[in-house]
């Protein structure tokens, strides 16, 4: 069986792993991916994506096997080849996320040596055209790059990262929260902080504005500060004609109501299970 790998070209192969994921999640990705293909007599029988999310961390996603070739170990071979590619680029750990209700996929990951690390909920709400009626009981402003270390310390000591074992999602790929990551996001205007201008960081949020949604990957702080930061992101989204807000949270973390009710993302209605393996 032939193994091929190269930069991901969406839709260029018969088995595009991206079809195993919501299309929007590919649009939210923060880094490019490689695709690994298995072919038998020039017929693609399996495919997977692998992305480096930091110098030492890899993310696997979208394993696909032709229906008539399932049950022949192709999925295991794909994962092994993706892990080998990640190791060649310096990764020492690989992770992926599986919908909690996908028990078969969880069993495949377990047989490949992946172990659960944490869980996350993905919730969304629609943003109407009128004013957002939320109390702004905290001073919210964009973070400066030179505040990255203080913000990282605040987040690392907070409830959200403790629940997520120190991992934070960018796009939807989880990786270790590091100061350079926070600094880069702050340079791009994608970090909010709360607290008095000359005082300590009391809360922080990491977010991105996309064409289809505003996505808050990580938010932590006192409840009133979380409300104020989500309200700020929502206002920025509506200013850009975006009327959907998506938030990643630990399990059972309440979210303040903005314009409407919060609903679960349809691809993972019961949440995501993040699994990890040392390479």
CSV table of C-alpha atoms in Angstrom, one decimal:
chain,number,residue,atom,x,y,z
A,1,UNK,CA,0.0,0.0,0.0
A,2,UNK,CA,1.4,3.4,-1.0
A,3,UNK,CA,1.7,6.3,1.5
A,4,UNK,CA,1.5,9.9,0.2
A,5,UNK,CA,1.8,13.1,2.2
A,6,UNK,CA,1.9,16.8,1.3
A,7,UNK,CA,0.3,20.2,2.1
A,8,UNK,CA,-3.5,20.0,2.3
A,9,UNK,CA,-5.3,20.9,-0.8
A,10,UNK,CA,-9.0,20.9,0.0
A,11,UNK,CA,-11.1,18.7,-2.2
A,12,UNK,CA,-8.2,17.4,-4.2
A,13,UNK,CA,-8.6,13.8,-3.3
A,14,UNK,CA,-11.4,11.3,-3.4
A,15,UNK,CA,-11.5,10.9,0.3
A,16,UNK,CA,-11.3,14.4,1.8
A,17,UNK,CA,-10.9,14.1,5.6
A,18,UNK,CA,-12.5,17.5,5.9
A,19,UNK,CA,-15.9,16.0,5.1
A,20,UNK,CA,-15.6,14.2,8.5
A,21,UNK,CA,-15.7,17.6,10.2
A,22,UNK,CA,-17.9,20.7,10.0
A,23,UNK,CA,-16.7,22.8,7.1
A,24,UNK,CA,-16.6,25.9,9.3
A,25,UNK,CA,-14.1,24.3,11.6
A,26,UNK,CA,-11.6,24.1,8.8
A,27,UNK,CA,-12.2,27.8,8.1
A,28,UNK,CA,-11.5,28.5,11.8
A,29,UNK,CA,-8.1,26.6,11.7
A,30,UNK,CA,-5.2,28.7,12.8
A,31,UNK,CA,-2.4,26.8,11.0
A,32,UNK,CA,-2.1,24.8,7.8
A,33,UNK,CA,-2.4,21.0,7.7
A,34,UNK,CA,-0.8,18.2,5.9
A,35,UNK,CA,-2.7,15.3,4.5
A,36,UNK,CA,-1.6,11.7,4.6
A,37,UNK,CA,-3.2,9.4,2.1
A,38,UNK,CA,-3.1,5.6,1.7
A,39,UNK,CA,-3.5,4.3,-1.8
A,40,UNK,CA,-4.0,0.8,-3.2
A,41,UNK,CA,-3.2,0.5,-6.9
A,42,UNK,CA,-3.5,4.3,-7.2
A,43,UNK,CA,-6.9,4.3,-5.6
A,44,UNK,CA,-7.1,6.3,-2.4
A,45,UNK,CA,-8.5,4.2,0.4
A,46,UNK,CA,-7.9,6.4,3.4
A,47,UNK,CA,-6.9,9.9,4.4
A,48,UNK,CA,-6.2,11.9,7.5
A,49,UNK,CA,-5.0,15.5,8.3
A,50,UNK,CA,-2.2,16.3,10.7
A,51,UNK,CA,-1.3,19.9,11.8
A,52,UNK,CA,1.5,21.2,14.0
A,53,UNK,CA,-0.1,23.4,16.6
A,54,UNK,CA,3.2,24.3,18.3
A,55,UNK,CA,6.8,23.3,18.0
A,56,UNK,CA,6.2,20.1,20.0
A,57,UNK,CA,2.4,19.4,19.6
A,58,UNK,CA,0.5,17.8,16.7
A,59,UNK,CA,-3.2,17.6,16.0
A,60,UNK,CA,-4.8,14.8,14.0
A,61,UNK,CA,-8.2,15.1,12.5
A,62,UNK,CA,-10.6,13.8,9.9
A,63,UNK,CA,-9.7,10.2,9.6
A,64,UNK,CA,-11.6,8.7,6.6
A,65,UNK,CA,-11.6,5.2,5.1
A,66,UNK,CA,-13.5,4.0,2.0
A,67,UNK,CA,-16.6,2.2,3.1
A,68,UNK,CA,-15.6,-1.0,1.2
A,69,UNK,CA,-12.2,-1.1,2.9
A,70,UNK,CA,-13.2,-0.5,6.5
A,71,UNK,CA,-12.3,-3.2,9.1
A,72,UNK,CA,-9.0,-3.9,7.4
A,73,UNK,CA,-6.7,-1.9,9.6
A,74,UNK,CA,-6.4,1.1,7.3
A,75,UNK,CA,-7.5,3.6,10.0
A,76,UNK,CA,-4.8,2.4,12.3
A,77,UNK,CA,-2.2,2.6,9.5
A,78,UNK,CA,-3.3,6.2,8.7
A,79,UNK,CA,-2.9,7.2,12.4
A,80,UNK,CA,0.5,5.6,12.6
A,81,UNK,CA,1.7,7.4,9.4
A,82,UNK,CA,0.3,10.7,10.6
A,83,UNK,CA,2.1,10.2,14.0
A,84,UNK,CA,5.4,9.4,12.1
A,85,UNK,CA,5.0,12.6,10.1
A,86,UNK,CA,4.4,14.6,13.3
A,87,UNK,CA,7.5,13.1,14.9
A,88,UNK,CA,9.7,14.0,11.9
A,89,UNK,CA,8.6,17.6,12.4
A,90,UNK,CA,9.5,17.5,16.1
A,91,UNK,CA,6.2,16.8,17.8
A,92,UNK,CA,6.4,14.8,21.0
A,93,UNK,CA,2.6,14.6,21.6
A,94,UNK,CA,-0.4,14.2,19.3
A,95,UNK,CA,-4.0,15.1,20.2
A,96,UNK,CA,-7.4,15.1,18.7
A,97,UNK,CA,-11.0,15.8,19.7
A,98,UNK,CA,-13.9,13.4,19.3
A,99,UNK,CA,-17.6,14.1,19.8
A,100,UNK,CA,-18.7,12.6,23.2
A,101,UNK,CA,-21.5,10.6,21.5
A,102,UNK,CA,-19.1,9.0,19.0
A,103,UNK,CA,-18.3,5.8,20.9
A,104,UNK,CA,-16.9,3.9,18.0
A,105,UNK,CA,-14.4,6.7,17.2
A,106,UNK,CA,-13.4,6.8,20.9
A,107,UNK,CA,-12.7,3.0,20.8
A,108,UNK,CA,-10.5,3.4,17.7
A,109,UNK,CA,-8.5,6.2,19.4
A,110,UNK,CA,-8.1,4.1,22.6
A,111,UNK,CA,-6.8,1.1,20.6
A,112,UNK,CA,-4.3,3.5,19.0
A,113,UNK,CA,-3.0,4.5,22.4
A,114,UNK,CA,-4.8,7.8,22.9
A,115,UNK,CA,-6.1,8.6,26.4
A,116,UNK,CA,-8.7,11.1,27.5
A,117,UNK,CA,-7.4,14.4,28.8
A,118,UNK,CA,-10.4,16.6,29.2
A,119,UNK,CA,-13.8,17.6,27.8
A,120,UNK,CA,-15.2,20.8,26.4
A,121,UNK,CA,-18.6,22.1,25.4
A,122,UNK,CA,-19.1,24.1,22.2
A,123,UNK,CA,-22.1,26.4,22.5
A,124,UNK,CA,-23.5,29.1,20.3
A,125,UNK,CA,-26.1,31.9,20.2
A,126,UNK,CA,-27.5,34.2,17.6
A,127,UNK,CA,-26.9,37.9,17.8
A,128,UNK,CA,-29.8,40.1,16.8
A,129,UNK,CA,-29.8,43.5,15.2
A,130,UNK,CA,-30.7,45.5,18.3
A,131,UNK,CA,-28.6,46.5,21.3
A,132,UNK,CA,-27.2,43.8,23.5
A,133,UNK,CA,-28.6,44.3,26.9
A,134,UNK,CA,-25.8,43.0,29.2
A,135,UNK,CA,-24.3,44.7,32.2
A,136,UNK,CA,-20.8,45.9,31.7
A,137,UNK,CA,-19.6,45.7,35.3
A,138,UNK,CA,-16.0,45.4,34.4
A,139,UNK,CA,-13.4,47.5,32.6
A,140,UNK,CA,-12.7,45.7,29.3
A,141,UNK,CA,-10.0,46.7,26.9
A,142,UNK,CA,-7.8,45.1,24.2
A,143,UNK,CA,-4.7,43.5,25.8
A,144,UNK,CA,-1.2,44.9,24.8
A,145,UNK,CA,1.5,42.4,23.7
A,146,UNK,CA,3.7,43.4,26.7
A,147,UNK,CA,0.9,42.1,29.0
A,148,UNK,CA,1.0,38.6,27.5
A,149,UNK,CA,3.0,37.0,30.4
A,150,UNK,CA,0.6,38.4,33.0
A,151,UNK,CA,-2.5,37.3,31.0
A,152,UNK,CA,-1.0,33.8,30.6
A,153,UNK,CA,-0.4,33.6,34.3
A,154,UNK,CA,-4.0,34.6,35.0
A,155,UNK,CA,-5.4,32.1,32.6
A,156,UNK,CA,-3.1,29.3,33.7
A,157,UNK,CA,-4.3,29.8,37.3
A,158,UNK,CA,-8.0,30.1,36.3
A,159,UNK,CA,-10.9,27.6,36.4
A,160,UNK,CA,-11.1,27.1,32.7
A,161,UNK,CA,-7.5,26.0,32.0
A,162,UNK,CA,-7.5,23.9,35.2
A,163,UNK,CA,-10.5,22.0,33.8
A,164,UNK,CA,-8.7,21.7,30.4
A,165,UNK,CA,-5.4,20.4,31.8
A,166,UNK,CA,-3.6,23.6,30.6
A,167,UNK,CA,-4.8,23.3,27.0
A,168,UNK,CA,-6.6,26.0,25.1
A,169,UNK,CA,-8.4,25.8,21.7
A,170,UNK,CA,-7.4,28.1,18.8
A,171,UNK,CA,-9.8,27.4,16.0
A,172,UNK,CA,-10.9,24.1,17.6
A,173,UNK,CA,-7.4,22.5,17.9
A,174,UNK,CA,-6.3,22.3,21.5
A,175,UNK,CA,-2.7,23.1,22.5
A,176,UNK,CA,-0.7,24.2,25.5
A,177,UNK,CA,-1.3,27.8,26.4
A,178,UNK,CA,2.1,29.6,26.1
A,179,UNK,CA,3.1,33.2,26.5
A,180,UNK,CA,4.3,33.6,22.8
A,181,UNK,CA,0.8,32.4,21.7
A,182,UNK,CA,-0.9,35.0,23.8
A,183,UNK,CA,1.5,37.7,22.7
A,184,UNK,CA,0.9,36.9,19.0
A,185,UNK,CA,-2.9,37.0,19.5
A,186,UNK,CA,-2.6,40.3,21.4
A,187,UNK,CA,-0.7,41.8,18.5
A,188,UNK,CA,-3.6,40.8,16.2
A,189,UNK,CA,-6.1,42.4,18.6
A,190,UNK,CA,-7.6,39.1,19.6
A,191,UNK,CA,-7.1,39.3,23.4
A,192,UNK,CA,-9.4,41.1,25.8
A,193,UNK,CA,-8.5,41.7,29.4
A,194,UNK,CA,-10.4,43.1,32.4
A,195,UNK,CA,-9.2,45.0,35.5
A,196,UNK,CA,-8.1,48.6,36.1
A,197,UNK,CA,-5.6,50.0,33.7
A,198,UNK,CA,-2.8,50.1,36.3
A,199,UNK,CA,-4.0,47.0,38.2
A,200,UNK,CA,-3.7,43.3,37.9
A,201,UNK,CA,-5.3,41.2,35.1
A,202,UNK,CA,-8.7,40.0,36.5
A,203,UNK,CA,-10.0,38.3,33.5
A,204,UNK,CA,-9.1,37.5,29.9
A,205,UNK,CA,-10.6,36.2,26.7
A,206,UNK,CA,-9.0,34.8,23.4
A,207,UNK,CA,-11.2,35.2,20.4
A,208,UNK,CA,-11.4,35.4,16.6
A,209,UNK,CA,-13.8,37.0,14.2
A,210,UNK,CA,-14.7,34.9,11.1
A,211,UNK,CA,-17.1,35.5,8.3
A,212,UNK,CA,-19.6,33.1,9.8
A,213,UNK,CA,-19.1,33.5,13.5
A,214,UNK,CA,-17.2,35.1,16.3
A,215,UNK,CA,-15.4,32.3,18.2
A,216,UNK,CA,-14.3,32.7,21.8
A,217,UNK,CA,-11.8,29.8,22.4
A,218,UNK,CA,-11.0,30.7,26.0
A,219,UNK,CA,-12.6,33.1,28.5
A,220,UNK,CA,-12.0,33.2,32.3
A,221,UNK,CA,-12.6,35.6,35.1
A,222,UNK,CA,-15.3,36.6,37.6
A,223,UNK,CA,-18.8,36.1,36.2
A,224,UNK,CA,-19.5,39.8,35.7
A,225,UNK,CA,-16.2,40.1,33.8
A,226,UNK,CA,-17.0,37.1,31.6
A,227,UNK,CA,-20.3,38.7,30.7
A,228,UNK,CA,-18.6,42.0,29.9
A,229,UNK,CA,-16.0,40.3,27.7
A,230,UNK,CA,-18.6,38.2,25.8
A,231,UNK,CA,-20.7,41.3,25.3
A,232,UNK,CA,-17.6,43.1,23.9
A,233,UNK,CA,-16.9,40.3,21.4
A,234,UNK,CA,-20.6,40.2,20.4
A,235,UNK,CA,-20.6,43.9,19.7
A,236,UNK,CA,-17.5,43.6,17.6
A,237,UNK,CA,-19.1,40.7,15.7
A,238,UNK,CA,-22.2,42.7,14.9
A,239,UNK,CA,-20.2,45.7,13.8
A,240,UNK,CA,-18.7,43.3,11.2
A,241,UNK,CA,-22.1,42.0,10.2
A,242,UNK,CA,-21.5,38.7,12.0
A,243,UNK,CA,-24.6,37.5,13.9
A,244,UNK,CA,-23.4,34.3,15.6
A,245,UNK,CA,-21.3,33.8,18.7
A,246,UNK,CA,-19.6,30.5,19.5
A,247,UNK,CA,-17.9,29.8,22.8
A,248,UNK,CA,-15.8,26.9,24.0
A,249,UNK,CA,-16.2,26.2,27.7
A,250,UNK,CA,-15.5,23.5,30.2
A,251,UNK,CA,-18.4,21.2,31.1
A,252,UNK,CA,-21.1,22.7,33.3
A,253,UNK,CA,-19.8,26.3,33.1
A,254,UNK,CA,-22.8,28.6,32.9
A,255,UNK,CA,-22.8,31.3,30.2
A,256,UNK,CA,-24.7,34.6,30.5
A,257,UNK,CA,-27.6,35.2,28.2
A,258,UNK,CA,-26.9,37.8,25.5
A,259,UNK,CA,-29.5,38.1,22.7
A,260,UNK,CA,-30.9,34.6,22.8
A,261,UNK,CA,-30.5,31.1,24.3
A,262,UNK,CA,-27.3,29.1,24.1
A,263,UNK,CA,-27.5,25.9,22.1
A,264,UNK,CA,-25.0,23.1,21.6
A,265,UNK,CA,-23.0,22.9,18.3
A,266,UNK,CA,-24.9,20.3,16.2
A,267,UNK,CA,-21.7,18.3,15.4
A,268,UNK,CA,-20.9,17.7,19.1
A,269,UNK,CA,-24.2,18.2,20.9
A,270,UNK,CA,-22.8,16.5,24.0
A,271,UNK,CA,-19.4,18.1,23.9
A,272,UNK,CA,-15.9,17.1,22.8
A,273,UNK,CA,-13.6,14.5,24.3
A,274,UNK,CA,-9.9,15.6,23.9
A,275,UNK,CA,-7.5,12.7,23.8
A,276,UNK,CA,-3.7,12.6,23.8
A,277,UNK,CA,-0.8,10.3,23.1
A,278,UNK,CA,2.9,10.7,23.7
A,279,UNK,CA,4.9,10.1,20.5
